[in-house]
Amino acid sequence: MKKSEIRFSIALDDQKVPEAISWTATDAGPDIHFAKAINIALWDRDERGTMKIDLWTKEMPVDEMKRFYVDTMGAMAESLITATNDTEMATKMRSLCRELTDYLNKQESEQR
């Protein structure tokens, strides 16, 4: 059986606020990669519920954070089709993503 590892490293300031997020993965080569935010969700098989980790750095702007969540929901819609073949649920998720993208685009144009 092949084994793969993903490692996250979080640098915190004195108030324990993330200043830097880096990650490496055995299947991503030897380089260290950097991120402004991470969102990890796990289904706990014993508790039969979701465990989440949400972290973002001080340099993550609010507008990028909103886009990050819309992109995450879009990716979840694609994963849902692969995992369950429930196209109706995925279609509804994609529709919400389009609606939220339109909302964010309108916000951006009003701020200019």
PDB file as gemmi writes it, atoms N, CA and C in Angstrom:
CRYST1    1.000    1.000    1.000  90.00  90.00  90.00 P 1                      
ATOM      1  N   MET A   1       0.840  -1.161   0.000  1.00  0.00           N  
ATOM      2  CA  MET A   1       0.000   0.000   0.000  1.00  0.00           C  
ATOM      3  C   MET A   1       0.895   1.237   0.000  1.00  0.00           C  
ATOM      4  N   LYS A   2       0.563   2.191  -0.867  1.00  0.00           N  
ATOM      5  CA  LYS A   2       1.292   3.450  -0.929  1.00  0.00           C  
ATOM      6  C   LYS A   2       0.793   4.373   0.180  1.00  0.00           C  
ATOM      7  N   LYS A   3       1.706   5.119   0.764  1.00  0.00           N  
ATOM      8  CA  LYS A   3       1.361   6.045   1.828  1.00  0.00           C  
ATOM      9  C   LYS A   3       1.804   7.446   1.409  1.00  0.00           C  
ATOM     10  N   SER A   4       0.966   8.429   1.685  1.00  0.00           N  
ATOM     11  CA  SER A   4       1.273   9.811   1.350  1.00  0.00           C  
ATOM     12  C   SER A   4       1.021  10.672   2.582  1.00  0.00           C  
ATOM     13  N   GLU A   5       1.851  11.700   2.750  1.00  0.00           N  
ATOM     14  CA  GLU A   5       1.690  12.588   3.902  1.00  0.00           C  
ATOM     15  C   GLU A   5       1.583  14.036   3.449  1.00  0.00           C  
ATOM     16  N   ILE A   6       0.743  14.767   4.149  1.00  0.00           N  
ATOM     17  CA  ILE A   6       0.624  16.212   3.976  1.00  0.00           C  
ATOM     18  C   ILE A   6       0.915  16.826   5.342  1.00  0.00           C  
ATOM     19  N   ARG A   7       1.835  17.786   5.372  1.00  0.00           N  
ATOM     20  CA  ARG A   7       2.200  18.434   6.635  1.00  0.00           C  
ATOM     21  C   ARG A   7       1.976  19.934   6.532  1.00  0.00           C  
ATOM     22  N   PHE A   8       1.337  20.470   7.555  1.00  0.00           N  
ATOM     23  CA  PHE A   8       1.132  21.907   7.659  1.00  0.00           C  
ATOM     24  C   PHE A   8       1.998  22.445   8.779  1.00  0.00           C  
ATOM     25  N   SER A   9       2.547  23.620   8.557  1.00  0.00           N  
ATOM     26  CA  SER A   9       3.312  24.300   9.593  1.00  0.00           C  
ATOM     27  C   SER A   9       2.729  25.700   9.743  1.00  0.00           C  
ATOM     28  N   ILE A  10       2.389  26.056  10.979  1.00  0.00           N  
ATOM     29  CA  ILE A  10       1.763  27.346  11.250  1.00  0.00           C  
ATOM     30  C   ILE A  10       2.674  28.155  12.159  1.00  0.00           C  
ATOM     31  N   ALA A  11       3.121  29.317  11.686  1.00  0.00           N  
ATOM     32  CA  ALA A  11       3.925  30.227  12.513  1.00  0.00           C  
ATOM     33  C   ALA A  11       2.966  31.209  13.172  1.00  0.00           C  
ATOM     34  N   LEU A  12       3.026  31.298  14.507  1.00  0.00           N  
ATOM     35  CA  LEU A  12       2.110  32.150  15.279  1.00  0.00           C  
ATOM     36  C   LEU A  12       2.850  33.328  15.880  1.00  0.00           C  
ATOM     37  N   ASP A  13       2.117  34.446  16.029  1.00  0.00           N  
ATOM     38  CA  ASP A  13       2.698  35.581  16.733  1.00  0.00           C  
ATOM     39  C   ASP A  13       2.500  35.391  18.242  1.00  0.00           C  
ATOM     40  N   ASP A  14       2.840  36.411  19.035  1.00  0.00           N  
ATOM     41  CA  ASP A  14       2.732  36.314  20.494  1.00  0.00           C  
ATOM     42  C   ASP A  14       1.300  36.094  20.979  1.00  0.00           C  
ATOM     43  N   GLN A  15       0.304  36.545  20.185  1.00  0.00           N  
ATOM     44  CA  GLN A  15      -1.098  36.360  20.550  1.00  0.00           C  
ATOM     45  C   GLN A  15      -1.686  35.085  19.922  1.00  0.00           C  
ATOM     46  N   LYS A  16      -0.815  34.242  19.364  1.00  0.00           N  
ATOM     47  CA  LYS A  16      -1.201  32.976  18.737  1.00  0.00           C  
ATOM     48  C   LYS A  16      -2.062  33.162  17.480  1.00  0.00           C  
ATOM     49  N   VAL A  17      -1.826  34.276  16.778  1.00  0.00           N  
ATOM     50  CA  VAL A  17      -2.484  34.535  15.501  1.00  0.00           C  
ATOM     51  C   VAL A  17      -1.532  34.080  14.396  1.00  0.00           C  
ATOM     52  N   PRO A  18      -2.032  33.313  13.414  1.00  0.00           N  
ATOM     53  CA  PRO A  18      -1.139  32.835  12.355  1.00  0.00           C  
ATOM     54  C   PRO A  18      -0.492  33.971  11.562  1.00  0.00           C  
ATOM     55  N   GLU A  19       0.830  33.895  11.452  1.00  0.00           N  
ATOM     56  CA  GLU A  19       1.577  34.848  10.626  1.00  0.00           C  
ATOM     57  C   GLU A  19       1.951  34.216   9.292  1.00  0.00           C  
ATOM     58  N   ALA A  20       2.190  32.912   9.293  1.00  0.00           N  
ATOM     59  CA  ALA A  20       2.561  32.208   8.066  1.00  0.00           C  
ATOM     60  C   ALA A  20       2.027  30.780   8.122  1.00  0.00           C  
ATOM     61  N   ILE A  21       1.591  30.311   6.965  1.00  0.00           N  
ATOM     62  CA  ILE A  21       1.125  28.941   6.823  1.00  0.00           C  
ATOM     63  C   ILE A  21       1.927  28.322   5.679  1.00  0.00           C  
ATOM     64  N   SER A  22       2.583  27.223   5.953  1.00  0.00           N  
ATOM     65  CA  SER A  22       3.307  26.522   4.897  1.00  0.00           C  
ATOM     66  C   SER A  22       2.903  25.050   4.928  1.00  0.00           C  
ATOM     67  N   TRP A  23       3.123  24.390   3.795  1.00  0.00           N  
ATOM     68  CA  TRP A  23       2.780  22.973   3.726  1.00  0.00           C  
ATOM     69  C   TRP A  23       3.702  22.249   2.759  1.00  0.00           C  
ATOM     70  N   THR A  24       3.848  20.985   3.025  1.00  0.00           N  
ATOM     71  CA  THR A  24       4.579  20.085   2.139  1.00  0.00           C  
ATOM     72  C   THR A  24       3.753  18.817   1.998  1.00  0.00           C  
ATOM     73  N   ALA A  25       3.980  18.129   0.906  1.00  0.00           N  
ATOM     74  CA  ALA A  25       3.297  16.854   0.678  1.00  0.00           C  
ATOM     75  C   ALA A  25       4.236  15.922  -0.064  1.00  0.00           C  
ATOM     76  N   THR A  26       4.205  14.673   0.304  1.00  0.00           N  
ATOM     77  CA  THR A  26       5.103  13.716  -0.327  1.00  0.00           C  
ATOM     78  C   THR A  26       4.852  13.608  -1.825  1.00  0.00           C  
ATOM     79  N   ASP A  27       3.628  13.831  -2.270  1.00  0.00           N  
ATOM     80  CA  ASP A  27       3.306  13.750  -3.698  1.00  0.00           C  
ATOM     81  C   ASP A  27       3.421  15.091  -4.418  1.00  0.00           C  
ATOM     82  N   ALA A  28       3.850  16.145  -3.711  1.00  0.00           N  
ATOM     83  CA  ALA A  28       3.970  17.477  -4.321  1.00  0.00           C  
ATOM     84  C   ALA A  28       5.420  17.897  -4.505  1.00  0.00           C  
ATOM     85  N   GLY A  29       6.341  16.969  -4.361  1.00  0.00           N  
ATOM     86  CA  GLY A  29       7.748  17.295  -4.525  1.00  0.00           C  
ATOM     87  C   GLY A  29       8.351  17.837  -3.242  1.00  0.00           C  
ATOM     88  N   PRO A  30       9.629  18.221  -3.313  1.00  0.00           N  
ATOM     89  CA  PRO A  30      10.343  18.619  -2.097  1.00  0.00           C  
ATOM     90  C   PRO A  30      10.104  20.071  -1.656  1.00  0.00           C  
ATOM     91  N   ASP A  31       9.462  20.863  -2.501  1.00  0.00           N  
ATOM     92  CA  ASP A  31       9.308  22.288  -2.195  1.00  0.00           C  
ATOM     93  C   ASP A  31       8.355  22.538  -1.036  1.00  0.00           C  
ATOM     94  N   ILE A  32       8.610  23.629  -0.329  1.00  0.00           N  
ATOM     95  CA  ILE A  32       7.691  24.119   0.700  1.00  0.00           C  
ATOM     96  C   ILE A  32       6.753  25.102   0.012  1.00  0.00           C  
ATOM     97  N   HIS A  33       5.457  24.934   0.223  1.00  0.00           N  
ATOM     98  CA  HIS A  33       4.444  25.794  -0.377  1.00  0.00           C  
ATOM     99  C   HIS A  33       3.850  26.679   0.717  1.00  0.00           C  
ATOM    100  N   PHE A  34       3.399  27.869   0.324  1.00  0.00           N  
ATOM    101  CA  PHE A  34       2.844  28.805   1.291  1.00  0.00           C  
ATOM    102  C   PHE A  34       1.389  29.118   0.961  1.00  0.00           C  
ATOM    103  N   ALA A  35       0.616  29.392   1.994  1.00  0.00           N  
ATOM    104  CA  ALA A  35      -0.801  29.710   1.845  1.00  0.00           C  
ATOM    105  C   ALA A  35      -1.161  30.862   2.772  1.00  0.00           C  
ATOM    106  N   LYS A  36      -2.201  31.591   2.407  1.00  0.00           N  
ATOM    107  CA  LYS A  36      -2.730  32.640   3.283  1.00  0.00           C  
ATOM    108  C   LYS A  36      -3.832  32.095   4.183  1.00  0.00           C  
ATOM    109  N   ALA A  37      -4.443  30.967   3.765  1.00  0.00           N  
ATOM    110  CA  ALA A  37      -5.540  30.390   4.552  1.00  0.00           C  
ATOM    111  C   ALA A  37      -5.648  28.899   4.263  1.00  0.00           C  
ATOM    112  N   ILE A  38      -6.178  28.168   5.246  1.00  0.00           N  
ATOM    113  CA  ILE A  38      -6.499  26.757   5.048  1.00  0.00           C  
ATOM    114  C   ILE A  38      -7.858  26.473   5.675  1.00  0.00           C  
ATOM    115  N   ASN A  39      -8.533  25.525   5.075  1.00  0.00           N  
ATOM    116  CA  ASN A  39      -9.827  25.073   5.564  1.00  0.00           C  
ATOM    117  C   ASN A  39      -9.807  23.552   5.423  1.00  0.00           C  
ATOM    118  N   ILE A  40      -9.775  22.866   6.535  1.00  0.00           N  
ATOM    119  CA  ILE A  40      -9.704  21.411   6.519  1.00  0.00           C  
ATOM    120  C   ILE A  40     -10.942  20.866   7.228  1.00  0.00           C  
ATOM    121  N   ALA A  41     -11.611  19.940   6.577  1.00  0.00           N  
ATOM    122  CA  ALA A  41     -12.769  19.290   7.185  1.00  0.00           C  
ATOM    123  C   ALA A  41     -12.536  17.784   7.148  1.00  0.00           C  
ATOM    124  N   LEU A  42     -12.778  17.145   8.272  1.00  0.00           N  
ATOM    125  CA  LEU A  42     -12.626  15.702   8.397  1.00  0.00           C  
ATOM    126  C   LEU A  42     -13.932  15.111   8.911  1.00  0.00           C  
ATOM    127  N   TRP A  43     -14.288  13.949   8.398  1.00  0.00           N  
ATOM    128  CA  TRP A  43     -15.448  13.235   8.930  1.00  0.00           C  
ATOM    129  C   TRP A  43     -14.919  12.244   9.956  1.00  0.00           C  
ATOM    130  N   ASP A  44     -15.239  12.490  11.204  1.00  0.00           N  
ATOM    131  CA  ASP A  44     -14.776  11.621  12.287  1.00  0.00           C  
ATOM    132  C   ASP A  44     -15.625  10.351  12.275  1.00  0.00           C  
ATOM    133  N   ARG A  45     -14.984   9.229  12.040  1.00  0.00           N  
ATOM    134  CA  ARG A  45     -15.746   7.984  11.902  1.00  0.00           C  
ATOM    135  C   ARG A  45     -16.359   7.523  13.212  1.00  0.00           C  
ATOM    136  N   ASP A  46     -15.765   7.848  14.346  1.00  0.00           N  
ATOM    137  CA  ASP A  46     -16.330   7.445  15.628  1.00  0.00           C  
ATOM    138  C   ASP A  46     -17.463   8.372  16.070  1.00  0.00           C  
ATOM    139  N   GLU A  47     -17.260   9.670  15.916  1.00  0.00           N  
ATOM    140  CA  GLU A  47     -18.275  10.652  16.328  1.00  0.00           C  
ATOM    141  C   GLU A  47     -19.353  10.853  15.264  1.00  0.00           C  
ATOM    142  N   ARG A  48     -19.078  10.374  14.042  1.00  0.00           N  
ATOM    143  CA  ARG A  48     -19.982  10.547  12.908  1.00  0.00           C  
ATOM    144  C   ARG A  48     -20.368  12.006  12.726  1.00  0.00           C  
ATOM    145  N   GLY A  49     -19.350  12.845  12.731  1.00  0.00           N  
ATOM    146  CA  GLY A  49     -19.552  14.270  12.543  1.00  0.00           C  
ATOM    147  C   GLY A  49     -18.310  14.923  11.963  1.00  0.00           C  
ATOM    148  N   THR A  50     -18.468  16.162  11.582  1.00  0.00           N  
ATOM    149  CA  THR A  50     -17.380  16.906  10.951  1.00  0.00           C  
ATOM    150  C   THR A  50     -16.521  17.608  11.988  1.00  0.00           C  
ATOM    151  N   MET A  51     -15.221  17.473  11.796  1.00  0.00           N  
ATOM    152  CA  MET A  51     -14.245  18.229  12.584  1.00  0.00           C  
ATOM    153  C   MET A  51     -13.591  19.200  11.605  1.00  0.00           C  
ATOM    154  N   LYS A  52     -13.443  20.467  12.005  1.00  0.00           N  
ATOM    155  CA  LYS A  52     -12.929  21.480  11.088  1.00  0.00           C  
ATOM    156  C   LYS A  52     -11.756  22.236  11.683  1.00  0.00           C  
ATOM    157  N   ILE A  53     -10.882  22.659  10.794  1.00  0.00           N  
ATOM    158  CA  ILE A  53      -9.799  23.565  11.145  1.00  0.00           C  
ATOM    159  C   ILE A  53      -9.832  24.691  10.115  1.00  0.00           C  
ATOM    160  N   ASP A  54     -10.017  25.907  10.565  1.00  0.00           N  
ATOM    161  CA  ASP A  54      -9.986  27.094   9.709  1.00  0.00           C  
ATOM    162  C   ASP A  54      -8.920  28.030  10.250  1.00  0.00           C  
ATOM    163  N   LEU A  55      -7.933  28.324   9.435  1.00  0.00           N  
ATOM    164  CA  LEU A  55      -6.876  29.255   9.826  1.00  0.00           C  
ATOM    165  C   LEU A  55      -6.583  30.187   8.670  1.00  0.00           C  
ATOM    166  N   TRP A  56      -6.260  31.431   8.994  1.00  0.00           N  
ATOM    167  CA  TRP A  56      -5.838  32.379   7.978  1.00  0.00           C  
ATOM    168  C   TRP A  56      -4.807  33.319   8.584  1.00  0.00           C  
ATOM    169  N   THR A  57      -3.927  33.811   7.725  1.00  0.00           N  
ATOM    170  CA  THR A  57      -2.864  34.697   8.178  1.00  0.00           C  
ATOM    171  C   THR A  57      -3.356  36.133   8.242  1.00  0.00           C  
ATOM    172  N   LYS A  58      -2.552  36.953   8.901  1.00  0.00           N  
ATOM    173  CA  LYS A  58      -2.873  38.380   9.022  1.00  0.00           C  
ATOM    174  C   LYS A  58      -2.944  39.057   7.658  1.00  0.00           C  
ATOM    175  N   GLU A  59      -2.218  38.505   6.683  1.00  0.00           N  
ATOM    176  CA  GLU A  59      -2.163  39.143   5.370  1.00  0.00           C  
ATOM    177  C   GLU A  59      -3.300  38.725   4.437  1.00  0.00           C  
ATOM    178  N   MET A  60      -4.223  37.891   4.901  1.00  0.00           N  
ATOM    179  CA  MET A  60      -5.346  37.449   4.067  1.00  0.00           C  
ATOM    180  C   MET A  60      -6.411  38.529   4.058  1.00  0.00           C  
ATOM    181  N   PRO A  61      -6.596  39.226   2.927  1.00  0.00           N  
ATOM    182  CA  PRO A  61      -7.621  40.269   2.856  1.00  0.00           C  
ATOM    183  C   PRO A  61      -9.036  39.671   2.884  1.00  0.00           C  
ATOM    184  N   VAL A  62      -9.967  40.442   3.360  1.00  0.00           N  
ATOM    185  CA  VAL A  62     -11.357  39.982   3.488  1.00  0.00           C  
ATOM    186  C   VAL A  62     -11.929  39.580   2.131  1.00  0.00           C  
ATOM    187  N   ASP A  63     -11.670  40.364   1.079  1.00  0.00           N  
ATOM    188  CA  ASP A  63     -12.223  40.021  -0.235  1.00  0.00           C  
ATOM    189  C   ASP A  63     -11.672  38.691  -0.745  1.00  0.00           C  
ATOM    190  N   GLU A  64     -10.388  38.413  -0.498  1.00  0.00           N  
ATOM    191  CA  GLU A  64      -9.824  37.127  -0.897  1.00  0.00           C  
ATOM    192  C   GLU A  64     -10.404  35.989  -0.049  1.00  0.00           C  
ATOM    193  N   MET A  65     -10.668  36.261   1.224  1.00  0.00           N  
ATOM    194  CA  MET A  65     -11.261  35.241   2.098  1.00  0.00           C  
ATOM    195  C   MET A  65     -12.637  34.845   1.586  1.00  0.00           C  
ATOM    196  N   LYS A  66     -13.427  35.819   1.178  1.00  0.00           N  
ATOM    197  CA  LYS A  66     -14.755  35.513   0.643  1.00  0.00           C  
ATOM    198  C   LYS A  66     -14.649  34.666  -0.620  1.00  0.00           C  
ATOM    199  N   ARG A  67     -13.728  35.014  -1.499  1.00  0.00           N  
ATOM    200  CA  ARG A  67     -13.528  34.235  -2.729  1.00  0.00           C  
ATOM    201  C   ARG A  67     -13.039  32.818  -2.403  1.00  0.00           C  
ATOM    202  N   PHE A  68     -12.178  32.719  -1.398  1.00  0.00           N  
ATOM    203  CA  PHE A  68     -11.670  31.423  -0.968  1.00  0.00           C  
ATOM    204  C   PHE A  68     -12.824  30.503  -0.570  1.00  0.00           C  
ATOM    205  N   TYR A  69     -13.793  31.034   0.174  1.00  0.00           N  
ATOM    206  CA  TYR A  69     -14.924  30.205   0.594  1.00  0.00           C  
ATOM    207  C   TYR A  69     -15.835  29.844  -0.569  1.00  0.00           C  
ATOM    208  N   VAL A  70     -16.042  30.761  -1.503  1.00  0.00           N  
ATOM    209  CA  VAL A  70     -16.855  30.426  -2.680  1.00  0.00           C  
ATOM    210  C   VAL A  70     -16.144  29.353  -3.508  1.00  0.00           C  
ATOM    211  N   ASP A  71     -14.831  29.509  -3.714  1.00  0.00           N  
ATOM    212  CA  ASP A  71     -14.069  28.501  -4.453  1.00  0.00           C  
ATOM    213  C   ASP A  71     -14.122  27.150  -3.751  1.00  0.00           C  
ATOM    214  N   THR A  72     -14.046  27.160  -2.427  1.00  0.00           N  
ATOM    215  CA  THR A  72     -14.102  25.917  -1.659  1.00  0.00           C  
ATOM    216  C   THR A  72     -15.452  25.227  -1.846  1.00  0.00           C  
ATOM    217  N   MET A  73     -16.527  26.008  -1.817  1.00  0.00           N  
ATOM    218  CA  MET A  73     -17.852  25.414  -2.040  1.00  0.00           C  
ATOM    219  C   MET A  73     -17.973  24.840  -3.449  1.00  0.00           C  
ATOM    220  N   GLY A  74     -17.402  25.524  -4.430  1.00  0.00           N  
ATOM    221  CA  GLY A  74     -17.428  25.015  -5.803  1.00  0.00           C  
ATOM    222  C   GLY A  74     -16.674  23.703  -5.921  1.00  0.00           C  
ATOM    223  N   ALA A  75     -15.522  23.634  -5.281  1.00  0.00           N  
ATOM    224  CA  ALA A  75     -14.745  22.389  -5.296  1.00  0.00           C  
ATOM    225  C   ALA A  75     -15.502  21.273  -4.579  1.00  0.00           C  
ATOM    226  N   MET A  76     -16.216  21.628  -3.523  1.00  0.00           N  
ATOM    227  CA  MET A  76     -17.017  20.628  -2.800  1.00  0.00           C  
ATOM    228  C   MET A  76     -18.126  20.081  -3.696  1.00  0.00           C  
ATOM    229  N   ALA A  77     -18.709  20.924  -4.537  1.00  0.00           N  
ATOM    230  CA  ALA A  77     -19.751  20.467  -5.461  1.00  0.00           C  
ATOM    231  C   ALA A  77     -19.184  19.426  -6.412  1.00  0.00           C  
ATOM    232  N   GLU A  78     -17.966  19.660  -6.917  1.00  0.00           N  
ATOM    233  CA  GLU A  78     -17.339  18.693  -7.820  1.00  0.00           C  
ATOM    234  C   GLU A  78     -17.024  17.392  -7.085  1.00  0.00           C  
ATOM    235  N   SER A  79     -16.528  17.507  -5.863  1.00  0.00           N  
ATOM    236  CA  SER A  79     -16.230  16.310  -5.070  1.00  0.00           C  
ATOM    237  C   SER A  79     -17.498  15.527  -4.755  1.00  0.00           C  
ATOM    238  N   LEU A  80     -18.587  16.242  -4.520  1.00  0.00           N  
ATOM    239  CA  LEU A  80     -19.860  15.598  -4.208  1.00  0.00           C  
ATOM    240  C   LEU A  80     -20.322  14.703  -5.353  1.00  0.00           C  
ATOM    241  N   ILE A  81     -20.162  15.183  -6.581  1.00  0.00           N  
ATOM    242  CA  ILE A  81     -20.550  14.361  -7.736  1.00  0.00           C  
ATOM    243  C   ILE A  81     -19.702  13.098  -7.783  1.00  0.00           C  
ATOM    244  N   THR A  82     -18.394  13.255  -7.604  1.00  0.00           N  
ATOM    245  CA  THR A  82     -17.497  12.101  -7.635  1.00  0.00           C  
ATOM    246  C   THR A  82     -17.831  11.103  -6.530  1.00  0.00           C  
ATOM    247  N   ALA A  83     -18.107  11.629  -5.328  1.00  0.00           N  
ATOM    248  CA  ALA A  83     -18.324  10.755  -4.174  1.00  0.00           C  
ATOM    249  C   ALA A  83     -19.717  10.131  -4.130  1.00  0.00           C  
ATOM    250  N   THR A  84     -20.731  10.876  -4.598  1.00  0.00           N  
ATOM    251  CA  THR A  84     -22.109  10.400  -4.410  1.00  0.00           C  
ATOM    252  C   THR A  84     -22.936  10.309  -5.682  1.00  0.00           C  
ATOM    253  N   ASN A  85     -22.465  10.947  -6.744  1.00  0.00           N  
ATOM    254  CA  ASN A  85     -23.202  11.026  -8.011  1.00  0.00           C  
ATOM    255  C   ASN A  85     -24.526  11.778  -7.845  1.00  0.00           C  
ATOM    256  N   ASP A  86     -24.633  12.621  -6.825  1.00  0.00           N  
ATOM    257  CA  ASP A  86     -25.853  13.409  -6.589  1.00  0.00           C  
ATOM    258  C   ASP A  86     -25.729  14.728  -7.363  1.00  0.00           C  
ATOM    259  N   THR A  87     -26.158  14.678  -8.624  1.00  0.00           N  
ATOM    260  CA  THR A  87     -26.019  15.862  -9.475  1.00  0.00           C  
ATOM    261  C   THR A  87     -26.967  16.993  -9.068  1.00  0.00           C  
ATOM    262  N   GLU A  88     -28.112  16.653  -8.507  1.00  0.00           N  
ATOM    263  CA  GLU A  88     -29.056  17.701  -8.091  1.00  0.00           C  
ATOM    264  C   GLU A  88     -28.458  18.551  -6.965  1.00  0.00           C  
ATOM    265  N   MET A  89     -27.876  17.909  -5.983  1.00  0.00           N  
ATOM    266  CA  MET A  89     -27.269  18.647  -4.882  1.00  0.00           C  
ATOM    267  C   MET A  89     -26.085  19.473  -5.384  1.00  0.00           C  
ATOM    268  N   ALA A  90     -25.267  18.889  -6.249  1.00  0.00           N  
ATOM    269  CA  ALA A  90     -24.113  19.609  -6.804  1.00  0.00           C  
ATOM    270  C   ALA A  90     -24.572  20.814  -7.634  1.00  0.00           C  
ATOM    271  N   THR A  91     -25.637  20.641  -8.395  1.00  0.00           N  
ATOM    272  CA  THR A  91     -26.173  21.743  -9.201  1.00  0.00           C  
ATOM    273  C   THR A  91     -26.635  22.889  -8.313  1.00  0.00           C  
ATOM    274  N   LYS A  92     -27.278  22.569  -7.206  1.00  0.00           N  
ATOM    275  CA  LYS A  92     -27.724  23.604  -6.268  1.00  0.00           C  
ATOM    276  C   LYS A  92     -26.528  24.324  -5.629  1.00  0.00           C  
ATOM    277  N   MET A  93     -25.491  23.572  -5.324  1.00  0.00           N  
ATOM    278  CA  MET A  93     -24.286  24.188  -4.754  1.00  0.00           C  
ATOM    279  C   MET A  93     -23.624  25.109  -5.772  1.00  0.00           C  
ATOM    280  N   ARG A  94     -23.534  24.659  -7.027  1.00  0.00           N  
ATOM    281  CA  ARG A  94     -22.950  25.497  -8.082  1.00  0.00           C  
ATOM    282  C   ARG A  94     -23.767  26.772  -8.284  1.00  0.00           C  
ATOM    283  N   SER A  95     -25.079  26.633  -8.218  1.00  0.00           N  
ATOM    284  CA  SER A  95     -25.960  27.796  -8.375  1.00  0.00           C  
ATOM    285  C   SER A  95     -25.699  28.820  -7.266  1.00  0.00           C  
ATOM    286  N   LEU A  96     -25.565  28.333  -6.042  1.00  0.00           N  
ATOM    287  CA  LEU A  96     -25.246  29.232  -4.931  1.00  0.00           C  
ATOM    288  C   LEU A  96     -23.889  29.898  -5.154  1.00  0.00           C  
ATOM    289  N   CYS A  97     -22.928  29.156  -5.656  1.00  0.00           N  
ATOM    290  CA  CYS A  97     -21.601  29.731  -5.931  1.00  0.00           C  
ATOM    291  C   CYS A  97     -21.691  30.834  -6.974  1.00  0.00           C  
ATOM    292  N   ARG A  98     -22.479  30.622  -8.037  1.00  0.00           N  
ATOM    293  CA  ARG A  98     -22.665  31.669  -9.054  1.00  0.00           C  
ATOM    294  C   ARG A  98     -23.313  32.904  -8.431  1.00  0.00           C  
ATOM    295  N   GLU A  99     -24.326  32.693  -7.590  1.00  0.00           N  
ATOM    296  CA  GLU A  99     -25.010  33.805  -6.926  1.00  0.00           C  
ATOM    297  C   GLU A  99     -24.037  34.572  -6.027  1.00  0.00           C  
ATOM    298  N   LEU A 100     -23.231  33.864  -5.277  1.00  0.00           N  
ATOM    299  CA  LEU A 100     -22.262  34.517  -4.397  1.00  0.00           C  
ATOM    300  C   LEU A 100     -21.164  35.228  -5.186  1.00  0.00           C  
ATOM    301  N   THR A 101     -20.742  34.643  -6.302  1.00  0.00           N  
ATOM    302  CA  THR A 101     -19.749  35.299  -7.155  1.00  0.00           C  
ATOM    303  C   THR A 101     -20.307  36.596  -7.716  1.00  0.00           C  
ATOM    304  N   ASP A 102     -21.550  36.584  -8.161  1.00  0.00           N  
ATOM    305  CA  ASP A 102     -22.194  37.811  -8.646  1.00  0.00           C  
ATOM    306  C   ASP A 102     -22.236  38.863  -7.538  1.00  0.00           C  
ATOM    307  N   TYR A 103     -22.571  38.435  -6.334  1.00  0.00           N  
ATOM    308  CA  TYR A 103     -22.613  39.334  -5.175  1.00  0.00           C  
ATOM    309  C   TYR A 103     -21.233  39.954  -4.920  1.00  0.00           C  
ATOM    310  N   LEU A 104     -20.196  39.123  -4.940  1.00  0.00           N  
ATOM    311  CA  LEU A 104     -18.842  39.627  -4.704  1.00  0.00           C  
ATOM    312  C   LEU A 104     -18.392  40.560  -5.822  1.00  0.00           C  
ATOM    313  N   ASN A 105     -18.724  40.222  -7.069  1.00  0.00           N  
ATOM    314  CA  ASN A 105     -18.378  41.105  -8.177  1.00  0.00           C  
ATOM    315  C   ASN A 105     -19.057  42.465  -8.043  1.00  0.00           C  
ATOM    316  N   LYS A 106     -20.314  42.455  -7.607  1.00  0.00           N  
ATOM    317  CA  LYS A 106     -21.045  43.710  -7.395  1.00  0.00           C  
ATOM    318  C   LYS A 106     -20.387  44.514  -6.281  1.00  0.00           C  
ATOM    319  N   GLN A 107     -20.013  43.858  -5.197  1.00  0.00           N  
ATOM    320  CA  GLN A 107     -19.319  44.549  -4.095  1.00  0.00           C  
ATOM    321  C   GLN A 107     -18.035  45.196  -4.578  1.00  0.00           C  
ATOM    322  N   GLU A 108     -17.261  44.462  -5.378  1.00  0.00           N  
ATOM    323  CA  GLU A 108     -15.994  44.987  -5.881  1.00  0.00           C  
ATOM    324  C   GLU A 108     -16.217  46.193  -6.778  1.00  0.00           C  
ATOM    325  N   SER A 109     -17.219  46.126  -7.654  1.00  0.00           N  
ATOM    326  CA  SER A 109     -17.459  47.248  -8.567  1.00  0.00           C  
ATOM    327  C   SER A 109     -17.959  48.486  -7.815  1.00  0.00           C  
ATOM    328  N   GLU A 110     -18.687  48.286  -6.735  1.00  0.00           N  
ATOM    329  CA  GLU A 110     -19.167  49.417  -5.930  1.00  0.00           C  
ATOM    330  C   GLU A 110     -18.027  50.063  -5.135  1.00  0.00           C  
ATOM    331  N   GLN A 111     -16.979  49.310  -4.853  1.00  0.00           N  
ATOM    332  CA  GLN A 111     -15.860  49.831  -4.067  1.00  0.00           C  
ATOM    333  C   GLN A 111     -14.864  50.608  -4.941  1.00  0.00           C  
ATOM    334  N   ARG A 112     -14.975  50.501  -6.236  1.00  0.00           N  
ATOM    335  CA  ARG A 112     -14.039  51.195  -7.139  1.00  0.00           C  
ATOM    336  C   ARG A 112     -14.359  52.628  -7.289  1.00  0.00           C  
TER     337      ARG A 112                                                      
END                                                                             
